[in-house]
């Protein structure tokens, strides 16, 4: 089937039709011109749009198991919009499960963006999601609420009424979501998918050996960059049970979240694979570091710690020996919550490339403290294997592959397919 013959994608257009009717109707016209089918969802509370929405505010309220009257009578705009967000998310998920949604675009200010994040979060990775927002890319948006594949554009110059700038922004957004729905390649499942976490190869190198070896065995391998959003994507896929197995070897985001940096993938990092029953081989790659914005002053807690600037955006600081013990205990607690088979590889000669003699982040005392605490913290249900090598040494990757092959032979992991 040629692109011209492909079915017209159905795009949910979500917004408050009582206050943004001109903008939403313009968006619907652009989606139609681009070859999509706009499906209008009204999330107004007090008023009504001058057009007939495909799904009214009453439908949205009912999806939240309440009524629009009850929501309006709450007397609080925050709780009212939270209820509409709950309903919009539930409605969106139901329509997707019924095969009636190919993409979604939401328009809003801060309130609409709050709602949009909930709507986007209920759709699986690969379903186009676009938010046109007055606070796009703002620090007001918590990283853990951003869907891993969310697309966003600033709603510039359009808060009240259409104009040339606003039309330009809205048309770009609508064209993007229709194009993504038309031409996006959905993940296939021809081969079992193995998830792996890492950082760039200047810091962690095991994927250079492991990926080709796993592909030879008939697996598809997805390597996630553990700098916040990459971990979010990894956890989202794990929560859906889509991995056959995981090599979660860079859990630095656990440290980042523990220390409150913006480079976070949320409080549930290192938990979803276990909950979903996915076999895990875990290692503490780069967990001795905390990532921070390189363009801001170091927090006082890290002022006297060794620091490495990776680029103008991100830098890493090492944690103290006691701080590493705290993280080791946290890792143990997280691994205990899962029900899947887990092996924990503990490289005793270093956890990242700069943790070597003569490198800027080398800290033998800190490493010794972490290893000591990690031995205590590993739950009895987890197989601990110490590897007398650096995490970037071939011996570490070989040890990981040995466990993987053993689990395949035992039927814990499905066999790969050529």
mmCIF file of N, CA and C in Angstrom, residues 16 35 47 107 118 126 135 140 162 185 194 207 221 223 264 266 274 276 278 285 308-309 316 323 357 374 394 399-400:
data_model
loop_
_atom_site.group_PDB
_atom_site.id
_atom_site.type_symbol
_atom_site.label_atom_id
_atom_site.label_comp_id
_atom_site.label_asym_id
_atom_site.label_seq_id
_atom_site.Cartn_x
_atom_site.Cartn_y
_atom_site.Cartn_z
ATOM 1 N N UNK A 16 -9.687 23.099 25.687
ATOM 2 C CA UNK A 16 -10.889 23.728 26.243
ATOM 3 C C UNK A 16 -11.579 24.514 25.133
ATOM 4 N N UNK A 35 -4.205 15.299 5.748
ATOM 5 C CA UNK A 35 -4.604 13.919 5.498
ATOM 6 C C UNK A 35 -4.985 13.137 6.722
ATOM 7 N N UNK A 47 -17.903 26.458 30.355
ATOM 8 C CA UNK A 47 -18.597 26.834 29.127
ATOM 9 C C UNK A 47 -18.704 25.692 28.139
ATOM 10 N N UNK A 107 -3.623 21.185 23.296
ATOM 11 C CA UNK A 107 -3.312 22.611 23.328
ATOM 12 C C UNK A 107 -3.635 23.162 24.708
ATOM 13 N N UNK A 118 -0.854 13.981 31.557
ATOM 14 C CA UNK A 118 -1.576 12.774 31.958
ATOM 15 C C UNK A 118 -2.087 12.012 30.738
ATOM 16 N N UNK A 126 5.629 5.052 21.018
ATOM 17 C CA UNK A 126 5.398 4.849 19.589
ATOM 18 C C UNK A 126 4.110 5.455 19.076
ATOM 19 N N UNK A 135 4.197 26.686 28.287
ATOM 20 C CA UNK A 135 5.327 26.425 29.192
ATOM 21 C C UNK A 135 6.185 25.278 28.657
ATOM 22 N N UNK A 140 8.979 24.245 35.006
ATOM 23 C CA UNK A 140 7.741 23.946 35.718
ATOM 24 C C UNK A 140 7.292 22.507 35.493
ATOM 25 N N UNK A 162 -6.053 33.978 17.428
ATOM 26 C CA UNK A 162 -5.179 33.586 16.327
ATOM 27 C C UNK A 162 -4.456 34.798 15.747
ATOM 28 N N UNK A 185 7.432 4.348 11.941
ATOM 29 C CA UNK A 185 7.595 2.896 11.915
ATOM 30 C C UNK A 185 7.394 2.353 13.314
ATOM 31 N N UNK A 194 15.874 -7.182 23.975
ATOM 32 C CA UNK A 194 16.673 -7.066 25.185
ATOM 33 C C UNK A 194 16.940 -5.585 25.441
ATOM 34 N N UNK A 207 28.498 -2.143 26.010
ATOM 35 C CA UNK A 207 27.545 -2.385 24.929
ATOM 36 C C UNK A 207 28.246 -2.664 23.603
ATOM 37 N N UNK A 221 18.369 -5.553 20.256
ATOM 38 C CA UNK A 221 18.939 -4.916 21.438
ATOM 39 C C UNK A 221 18.691 -3.413 21.390
ATOM 40 N N UNK A 223 19.574 0.025 23.414
ATOM 41 C CA UNK A 223 20.437 0.604 24.442
ATOM 42 C C UNK A 223 19.910 1.992 24.785
ATOM 43 N N UNK A 264 16.837 13.047 36.277
ATOM 44 C CA UNK A 264 16.148 11.953 36.952
ATOM 45 C C UNK A 264 15.210 11.238 35.989
ATOM 46 N N UNK A 266 12.777 9.426 37.536
ATOM 47 C CA UNK A 266 11.650 9.189 38.431
ATOM 48 C C UNK A 266 11.975 8.258 39.579
ATOM 49 N N UNK A 274 11.331 -5.731 37.395
ATOM 50 C CA UNK A 274 11.019 -6.731 38.407
ATOM 51 C C UNK A 274 9.530 -6.920 38.593
ATOM 52 N N UNK A 276 7.282 -6.473 36.408
ATOM 53 C CA UNK A 276 6.718 -7.098 35.203
ATOM 54 C C UNK A 276 7.199 -8.530 35.011
ATOM 55 N N UNK A 278 10.327 -9.569 34.422
ATOM 56 C CA UNK A 278 11.367 -9.650 33.392
ATOM 57 C C UNK A 278 12.692 -10.046 34.040
ATOM 58 N N UNK A 285 26.784 0.428 37.111
ATOM 59 C CA UNK A 285 27.560 1.321 36.264
ATOM 60 C C UNK A 285 27.306 2.787 36.572
ATOM 61 N N UNK A 308 33.725 16.336 36.997
ATOM 62 C CA UNK A 308 34.106 16.158 35.591
ATOM 63 C C UNK A 308 33.040 16.810 34.717
ATOM 64 N N UNK A 309 33.425 17.798 33.894
ATOM 65 C CA UNK A 309 32.494 18.438 32.954
ATOM 66 C C UNK A 309 32.494 17.637 31.659
ATOM 67 N N UNK A 316 29.521 15.722 35.956
ATOM 68 C CA UNK A 316 29.354 14.665 36.953
ATOM 69 C C UNK A 316 30.247 14.921 38.148
ATOM 70 N N UNK A 323 27.830 8.495 51.165
ATOM 71 C CA UNK A 323 26.780 8.650 50.173
ATOM 72 C C UNK A 323 26.629 7.412 49.302
ATOM 73 N N UNK A 357 43.012 4.589 38.117
ATOM 74 C CA UNK A 357 44.183 5.365 38.549
ATOM 75 C C UNK A 357 44.550 6.426 37.517
ATOM 76 N N UNK A 374 27.262 -2.887 49.375
ATOM 77 C CA UNK A 374 26.455 -3.606 48.386
ATOM 78 C C UNK A 374 26.369 -5.087 48.738
ATOM 79 N N UNK A 394 36.757 -6.488 29.289
ATOM 80 C CA UNK A 394 36.092 -7.612 28.614
ATOM 81 C C UNK A 394 35.588 -8.680 29.576
ATOM 82 N N UNK A 399 31.264 -12.123 31.733
ATOM 83 C CA UNK A 399 30.513 -12.656 32.870
ATOM 84 C C UNK A 399 29.014 -12.446 32.684
ATOM 85 N N UNK A 400 28.644 -11.284 32.179
ATOM 86 C CA UNK A 400 27.229 -10.996 31.936
ATOM 87 C C UNK A 400 26.656 -11.939 30.887
#
